[in-house]
Short mmCIF file of C-alpha atoms and ligand atoms in Angstrom, two decimals:
data_model
loop_
_atom_site.label_atom_id
_atom_site.label_comp_id
_atom_site.label_asym_id
_atom_site.label_seq_id
_atom_site.Cartn_x
_atom_site.Cartn_y
_atom_site.Cartn_z
CA MET A 176 33.85 15.59 -20.88
CA GLY A 177 30.68 13.76 -21.81
CA GLU A 178 28.36 11.04 -20.66
CA ALA A 179 31.00 9.16 -18.64
CA GLN A 180 31.54 12.32 -16.63
CA TRP A 181 27.79 12.85 -16.10
CA PHE A 182 27.63 9.34 -14.66
CA ASP A 183 30.67 9.89 -12.41
CA VAL A 184 29.32 13.16 -11.07
CA ASP A 185 25.86 11.68 -10.50
CA HIS A 186 27.39 8.79 -8.56
CA TYR A 187 29.58 11.20 -6.59
CA LEU A 188 26.66 13.47 -5.66
CA SER A 189 24.51 10.50 -4.82
CA GLU A 190 27.22 9.03 -2.58
CA VAL A 191 27.81 12.31 -0.73
CA LEU A 192 24.22 13.54 -0.50
CA VAL A 193 22.02 10.47 -0.55
CA GLY A 194 24.17 7.66 0.82
CA ALA A 195 23.36 4.01 1.28
CA ASP A 196 19.68 3.17 1.51
CA PRO A 197 18.88 -0.55 1.90
CA ALA A 198 15.14 -0.30 1.06
CA LEU A 199 15.73 1.70 -2.12
CA GLU A 200 18.64 -0.49 -3.19
CA ALA A 201 16.55 -3.62 -2.56
CA ALA A 202 13.73 -2.13 -4.65
CA LEU A 203 16.07 -1.62 -7.59
CA ALA A 204 17.56 -5.11 -7.21
CA ALA A 205 14.12 -6.73 -7.08
CA SER A 206 12.96 -4.68 -10.10
CA ASP A 207 16.04 -5.78 -12.00
CA ALA A 208 15.55 -9.43 -10.99
CA ALA A 209 11.96 -9.24 -12.29
CA ASP A 210 13.24 -7.82 -15.63
CA LEU A 211 11.61 -4.43 -15.22
CA PRO A 212 13.25 -1.74 -17.39
CA ALA A 213 15.92 0.30 -15.54
CA ILE A 214 14.12 3.62 -16.00
CA SER A 215 13.37 4.67 -12.42
CA VAL A 216 14.35 8.18 -11.41
CA THR A 217 17.94 8.41 -10.14
CA PRO A 218 18.70 8.66 -6.39
CA ASN A 219 19.33 12.41 -6.69
CA GLN A 220 16.06 12.93 -8.57
CA GLY A 221 14.21 10.74 -6.08
CA LYS A 222 15.49 12.83 -3.22
CA LEU A 223 14.41 15.97 -5.08
CA LEU A 224 10.89 14.51 -5.30
CA LYS A 225 10.92 13.93 -1.56
CA ILE A 226 12.15 17.48 -0.88
CA LEU A 227 9.45 18.95 -3.13
CA ALA A 228 6.75 16.86 -1.43
CA SER A 229 8.03 17.96 1.99
CA SER A 230 8.16 21.60 0.85
CA VAL A 231 4.42 21.62 0.18
CA SER A 232 3.78 19.57 3.35
CA ALA A 233 2.12 16.99 1.14
CA ARG A 234 -0.50 14.81 2.83
CA ALA A 235 -1.96 13.44 -0.41
CA ILE A 236 0.20 12.48 -3.40
CA LEU A 237 -0.77 11.07 -6.81
CA GLU A 238 1.73 9.30 -9.05
CA ILE A 239 1.05 8.25 -12.64
CA GLY A 240 3.52 5.46 -13.60
CA THR A 241 4.68 3.26 -10.71
CA LEU A 242 7.12 0.79 -12.31
CA GLY A 243 8.82 -0.97 -9.34
CA GLY A 244 7.86 1.76 -6.89
CA TYR A 245 11.28 3.42 -6.62
CA SER A 246 10.00 6.99 -7.03
CA THR A 247 6.93 5.95 -5.01
CA ILE A 248 9.12 5.10 -2.02
CA TRP A 249 10.87 8.48 -2.19
CA LEU A 250 7.57 10.36 -2.41
CA ALA A 251 5.78 8.32 0.25
CA ARG A 252 8.61 8.96 2.71
CA ALA A 253 7.69 12.65 2.68
CA LEU A 254 4.19 11.88 3.96
CA PRO A 255 3.11 12.24 7.59
CA PRO A 256 1.88 8.99 9.22
CA ASP A 257 -1.74 9.74 8.23
CA GLY A 258 -0.83 10.83 4.70
CA HIS A 259 -1.48 8.74 1.61
CA LEU A 260 -0.24 8.19 -1.90
CA ILE A 261 -2.14 6.71 -4.83
CA THR A 262 -0.02 5.40 -7.70
CA LEU A 263 -1.38 4.33 -11.10
CA GLU A 264 0.22 1.53 -13.09
CA ALA A 265 -0.93 -0.20 -16.31
CA SER A 266 1.16 -3.35 -15.84
CA ALA A 267 -0.04 -5.88 -13.25
CA LYS A 268 3.47 -7.30 -13.16
CA HIS A 269 5.07 -3.94 -12.40
CA ALA A 270 2.43 -3.29 -9.74
CA GLU A 271 3.20 -6.61 -8.06
CA VAL A 272 6.92 -5.85 -7.89
CA ALA A 273 6.11 -2.38 -6.55
CA ARG A 274 3.75 -3.80 -3.91
CA SER A 275 6.50 -6.02 -2.57
CA ASN A 276 9.09 -3.21 -2.68
CA LEU A 277 6.77 -0.83 -0.83
CA ALA A 278 6.01 -3.43 1.83
CA ASN A 279 9.73 -4.04 2.27
CA ALA A 280 10.21 -0.28 2.71
CA GLY A 281 7.54 -0.22 5.42
CA LEU A 282 5.19 1.92 3.33
CA ALA A 283 2.43 -0.54 2.40
CA GLU A 284 -0.14 1.20 4.59
CA ARG A 285 0.41 4.65 3.14
CA VAL A 286 0.37 3.62 -0.54
CA GLU A 287 -2.44 2.37 -2.76
CA ILE A 288 -1.52 0.96 -6.18
CA ARG A 289 -4.27 1.04 -8.81
CA ILE A 290 -3.78 -1.22 -11.78
CA GLY A 291 -5.06 -0.09 -15.16
CA ARG A 292 -4.41 2.45 -17.87
CA ALA A 293 -4.25 5.83 -16.20
CA LEU A 294 -6.72 7.39 -18.64
CA GLU A 295 -9.23 4.86 -17.27
CA THR A 296 -8.25 4.98 -13.58
CA LEU A 297 -8.03 8.80 -13.39
CA PRO A 298 -11.75 9.39 -14.16
CA ARG A 299 -12.58 6.71 -11.57
CA LEU A 300 -10.47 8.49 -8.95
CA ALA A 301 -12.30 11.73 -9.72
CA ALA A 302 -15.71 10.02 -9.59
CA GLU A 303 -14.82 8.62 -6.16
CA GLY A 304 -14.08 12.16 -4.99
CA LYS A 305 -10.36 11.43 -4.42
CA GLY A 306 -8.13 14.44 -4.22
CA PRO A 307 -7.24 17.19 -4.29
CA PHE A 308 -3.64 16.01 -4.23
CA ASP A 309 -0.85 18.25 -2.94
CA LEU A 310 1.70 16.81 -5.37
CA ILE A 311 1.19 14.93 -8.62
CA PHE A 312 4.11 13.15 -10.30
CA VAL A 313 3.52 12.30 -13.97
CA ASP A 314 5.88 9.57 -15.23
CA ALA A 315 4.00 7.08 -17.45
CA ASP A 316 3.48 6.91 -21.24
CA LYS A 317 4.61 10.24 -22.64
CA GLN A 318 2.05 10.50 -25.44
CA SER A 319 -0.69 10.95 -22.83
CA ASN A 320 1.12 13.76 -21.00
CA PRO A 321 -1.33 16.47 -22.20
CA GLU A 322 -4.28 14.50 -20.78
CA TYR A 323 -2.35 13.68 -17.59
CA PHE A 324 -1.62 17.36 -17.10
CA GLN A 325 -5.32 18.23 -17.46
CA TRP A 326 -6.24 15.51 -14.95
CA ALA A 327 -3.51 16.75 -12.60
CA LEU A 328 -5.07 20.22 -12.75
CA THR A 329 -8.53 18.79 -12.05
CA LEU A 330 -7.21 16.82 -9.07
CA SER A 331 -5.13 19.62 -7.54
CA HIS A 332 -5.65 22.84 -5.56
CA PRO A 333 -3.82 26.19 -5.51
CA GLY A 334 -0.47 25.36 -3.91
CA SER A 335 -0.21 21.87 -5.44
CA LEU A 336 2.91 20.92 -7.39
CA ILE A 337 2.69 19.02 -10.68
CA ILE A 338 5.97 17.42 -11.76
CA ILE A 339 6.45 15.76 -15.14
CA ASP A 340 9.46 13.53 -15.85
CA ASN A 341 11.25 13.02 -19.18
CA ILE A 342 10.42 16.20 -21.02
CA VAL A 343 13.71 16.56 -22.96
CA ARG A 344 14.46 13.03 -24.23
CA GLY A 345 18.04 13.60 -25.35
CA GLY A 346 17.06 16.89 -26.95
CA ALA A 347 14.43 15.35 -29.26
CA VAL A 348 11.82 17.66 -27.73
CA THR A 349 12.87 20.56 -30.00
CA ASP A 350 11.91 18.61 -33.16
CA ALA A 351 8.65 20.27 -34.18
CA LYS A 352 8.29 17.83 -37.10
CA SER A 353 8.72 14.67 -35.00
CA HIS A 354 6.27 11.84 -35.70
CA ASP A 355 7.20 10.11 -32.43
CA PRO A 356 3.99 10.07 -30.33
CA ASP A 357 6.06 10.52 -27.15
CA ILE A 358 7.75 13.66 -28.49
CA ILE A 359 4.44 15.00 -29.80
CA GLY A 360 2.90 14.39 -26.36
CA ILE A 361 5.77 16.11 -24.55
CA ARG A 362 5.66 19.13 -26.87
CA ARG A 363 1.87 19.47 -26.45
CA LEU A 364 2.30 19.24 -22.70
CA ASN A 365 4.92 22.00 -22.67
CA GLU A 366 2.70 24.24 -24.83
CA LEU A 367 -0.30 23.57 -22.57
CA MET A 368 1.69 24.41 -19.44
CA GLY A 369 3.11 27.54 -21.06
CA ARG A 370 -0.29 29.02 -21.79
CA GLU A 371 -2.21 27.71 -18.75
CA PRO A 372 -3.01 30.66 -16.46
CA ARG A 373 -3.75 28.34 -13.51
CA VAL A 374 -0.09 27.31 -13.21
CA CYS A 375 3.32 28.88 -12.92
CA ALA A 376 5.48 26.39 -14.84
CA THR A 377 9.07 25.89 -15.87
CA ALA A 378 11.34 23.02 -16.95
CA MET A 379 14.95 22.01 -16.40
CA GLN A 380 17.33 19.98 -18.56
CA THR A 381 19.22 17.30 -16.65
CA VAL A 382 22.25 15.10 -17.29
CA GLY A 383 23.33 12.20 -15.13
CA SER A 384 23.22 8.44 -14.84
CA LYS A 385 20.05 8.35 -16.98
CA GLY A 386 21.65 10.36 -19.78
CA TYR A 387 20.22 13.62 -21.06
CA ASP A 388 16.62 14.43 -20.16
CA GLY A 389 14.67 16.87 -18.03
CA PHE A 390 11.65 17.55 -15.91
CA ALA A 391 8.92 20.15 -15.76
CA ILE A 392 7.45 21.62 -12.62
CA ALA A 393 4.18 23.52 -12.36
CA LEU A 394 2.87 25.25 -9.27
CA VAL A 395 -0.91 25.53 -9.26
CA VAL A 396 -1.61 29.19 -8.52
CA ALA A 397 -5.37 29.53 -9.15
CA PRO A 398 -8.41 27.23 -8.97
N1 SAH B 916 7.95 6.49 -11.70
C1 SAH B 916 8.80 5.32 -11.84
C2 SAH B 916 9.11 5.02 -13.30
C3 SAH B 916 7.90 4.84 -14.16
S1 SAH B 916 8.30 4.11 -15.72
C4 SAH B 916 10.11 5.56 -11.09
O1 SAH B 916 10.73 6.61 -11.32
O2 SAH B 916 10.51 4.72 -10.28
C5 SAH B 916 6.75 4.26 -16.52
C6 SAH B 916 5.68 3.31 -16.00
O3 SAH B 916 4.44 3.74 -16.55
C7 SAH B 916 5.86 1.84 -16.42
O4 SAH B 916 5.79 1.00 -15.31
C8 SAH B 916 4.70 1.59 -17.36
O5 SAH B 916 4.17 0.26 -17.28
C9 SAH B 916 3.68 2.60 -16.86
N2 SAH B 916 2.68 2.96 -17.86
C10 SAH B 916 2.82 3.04 -19.21
N3 SAH B 916 1.67 3.41 -19.78
C11 SAH B 916 0.77 3.56 -18.79
C12 SAH B 916 -0.61 3.92 -18.74
N4 SAH B 916 -1.29 4.20 -19.86
N5 SAH B 916 -1.21 3.99 -17.54
C13 SAH B 916 -0.53 3.71 -16.41
N6 SAH B 916 0.76 3.36 -16.39
C14 SAH B 916 1.40 3.28 -17.56
C1 DHB B 917 12.22 6.14 -20.15
C2 DHB B 917 12.66 6.84 -19.05
C3 DHB B 917 11.77 7.21 -18.09
O1 DHB B 917 12.16 7.91 -16.98
C4 DHB B 917 10.45 6.91 -18.22
O2 DHB B 917 9.62 7.33 -17.27
C5 DHB B 917 10.00 6.22 -19.32
C6 DHB B 917 10.90 5.82 -20.29
C7 DHB B 917 13.20 5.72 -21.19
O3 DHB B 917 14.36 6.08 -21.05
O4 DHB B 917 12.79 5.06 -22.14
MG1 MG B 918 10.55 8.82 -15.97
#
């Protein structure tokens, strides 16, 4: 029992429930070839994102943290033909890889990638009157999670889902004395969600091919 088994089970579930997917596999291969870090969501997590987006009949999706566009492809596939997804990415190089991966997946028209630090691009989105978004996926720098959560609330409506990746970090999240800005950001986020009356929020620990981590999910219940 242990990590090797988590990997085996994740691969097994992914084989049985997700199956081969040329566009997604090509996106990972291209991301790897461009030396992007291998930190995309797993296939099973990606499919969960798609299911959640479909469950709220998402027509407008916001993602913070694009990387090579792997999670973006999963989310964008839940959109109807006239739906759209905006994804925010600080690295021009990552955005370029994502652009190519999204085009290869046939999703270029539904997805807009905005390059820049999200704390700068989010206020611009709001000023342009973008949103409300039906689903917001937060998966960028973890120290800014509290601010991303507040922006997600601003850019959502009752019924929207806000999903935040990487909220366990191998268990480090329970360390109240941590000086790691990521852990501090994740803990502040969890506290914010816990006391925010506009959302109904929970979080799940996960194990699998990305090790031990977790995700939080908040349903916006009031304006
Ligand atoms: N959602 C992706 C993984 C994202 S990895 C997937 O599952 O496929 C985190 C990404 O956030 C990286 O590409 C990183 O460059 C980006 N990032 C880091 N800090 C950021 C910031 N301040 N604003 C926007 N993007 C940022
Ligand atoms: C890491 C993993 C992630 O899913 C992410 O979004 C950022 C970083 C990591 O393992 O370092
Ligand atoms: Mg992540």
